[in-house]
Amino acid sequence: MTLSPKQFLEKLIKEGAIDQPTADKYEIESLQKNKPIDIYLLEETDVKKELVLQIKAELLNVPFIDIATAAIDPQALSMIPESIARRNMVVPYYYNQKDEEIFIATADPFNLNLADFLEKKTGKRIILSLAYLDDIMKSLSISYTQGLSPEVKEALEEVATQDARQTQQISGASVREAPIAKIVNTILEFAVKSRASDIHIEPQEGKTRVRYRIDGVLQEKLSLPKSIHESLVSRIKILCEMKIDEKRIPQDGRFNFKMSVEEVDLRVSTLPTVNGEKIVMRLLKKTGGLPTLSDLGLRGTQFKDLEEAISKPYGIILVTGPTGSGKTTTLYSILTRLNKPSVNIMTLEDPVEYQIVGINQVQINTQAGLTFATGLRSFLRQDPNIILVGEIRDKETTQLAIQAALTGHLVFSTLHTNDAATAIPRLIDLGGEPFLIASVLNASMAQRILRKICNSCKELYEPAPAVVANIKEVLGDLLPKQYREGNPMQLAKGAGCAECNNTGYLGRVAVFEVLKISSTINKMILQELSAREIEGQARKEGLIIMKQDGYLKVLEGVTTIEEVLRVAEV
């Protein structure tokens, strides 16, 4: 079917992807090259392929699927043999049990012969969805040979064929032991293999979706039939020793999982939703050791300033950032560096995430009356040199932390603020006296985690003039010498490969800002000046803010500009 270039380009303008002069240019060039507008846009322009295909599907009135990021339903996959899928370049991605429909990703959604053939083969109704051919080819390899689907597919077949008499009844909840246990194991094994930090098992109206947080970003990897959701939840509850028959209130638990040499501790949380219980599992590695400060991404003046702050015998060092920004990992790396037989290190955490040999770690237990404040008070009678308080969240903990620093202890803690400078007014809000804060605060640092470019598919490109101008403006004097001399700028990005699961990213690195407390900043704390004024002074003294640190890592080819803007744009 032919598409009207005008209609197509109008939709792109409406989406804000291009402006009118660009649309006119594209229309003329596509006619000159005798290429349909969609092919021209995909091959000759930088317009996102997902958007082009989405608009094409809309105009042709067919479904669209971004198969590169879609979760594959093992049931659908089991209905079309791999040889047929590869021969016809299709990926079955979802099976609608209610209407007995199989949704198939294809580059040609009007291929009626293909639809007829697959309907005869499967005995189900076939719905063809438009997808990008390159993504289909990549997805074929991943879906049939790697990842979750083959193992889960086998387990689902066992569930389907299992006799009702073999179903074990536990407290009114049906748990099909062997196949469900196999599915849970496969979900956990995939999480360990793909370096996921969290697993989300979410009930939806017609299915259960499984999402993994990989390198800080949630990715949907699996779609399961809704019929097994309760059995799945019950199996996980048994592992955590939770109440299986209690579905109305949230529950918490934990269990260990070992896969060959790797061992992980899983913190599990259940939550009742309108479609059933949602489960989130946080994976905490017990093997593999902790990264060093340079592994995390600290270097140069930031590394030097932090080294100076932690080498002092007493004082407070704060690490700030939102939940999931890697604050605990940074603190553990610092403690590992300071951990010596001659030093008594004590930590008060909620929960203890990693166990470190030689450090006395205490878990908060509010029900038993062990809070940050009560724990910190008793710590001071345990002759510590270094104390880690998981989080400063109230007046009593703030005052006790300051008191501990004043009496000759080195205190580490975290605060939920957006940047390093805001930690100071926040401490004052929490009841800290400005003159005491000024005398004990050694450093305040903020951080965020971003994804690293995959080395297997890294490629260089020349950024647009607007991007170059933005980098020069943000970095100012920090801009490397070669770019100040007018050399062309080259940035890196990941093309997407099997190694990084077509994301272009593999692994993570942090961006930091380390605010050193100088004598001038000390005076500003005493005067209770705003965070912005303190930051302004710190920047005059050489503070590198997170966005600048991110841009320097972009110029080094470690990450992309999109990642920096995603996590460090203020």
CSV table of C-alpha atoms in Angstrom, one decimal, residues 2 33 40 51 105 121 131 207 218 266 430 454 490:
chain,number,residue,atom,x,y,z
A,2,THR,CA,1.3,3.5,-0.9
A,33,LYS,CA,15.3,9.3,-4.9
A,40,TYR,CA,13.3,7.2,2.9
A,51,LEU,CA,8.1,6.7,15.5
A,105,ALA,CA,5.6,-9.3,14.5
A,121,LYS,CA,-0.5,-24.5,11.2
A,131,ALA,CA,7.7,-4.3,13.2
A,207,LYS,CA,-1.4,-11.6,31.7
A,218,LEU,CA,13.2,-1.4,33.9
A,266,LEU,CA,16.7,-11.6,47.7
A,430,LEU,CA,16.5,18.5,60.7
A,454,CYS,CA,28.4,-1.4,25.4
A,490,GLN,CA,33.4,12.8,18.3
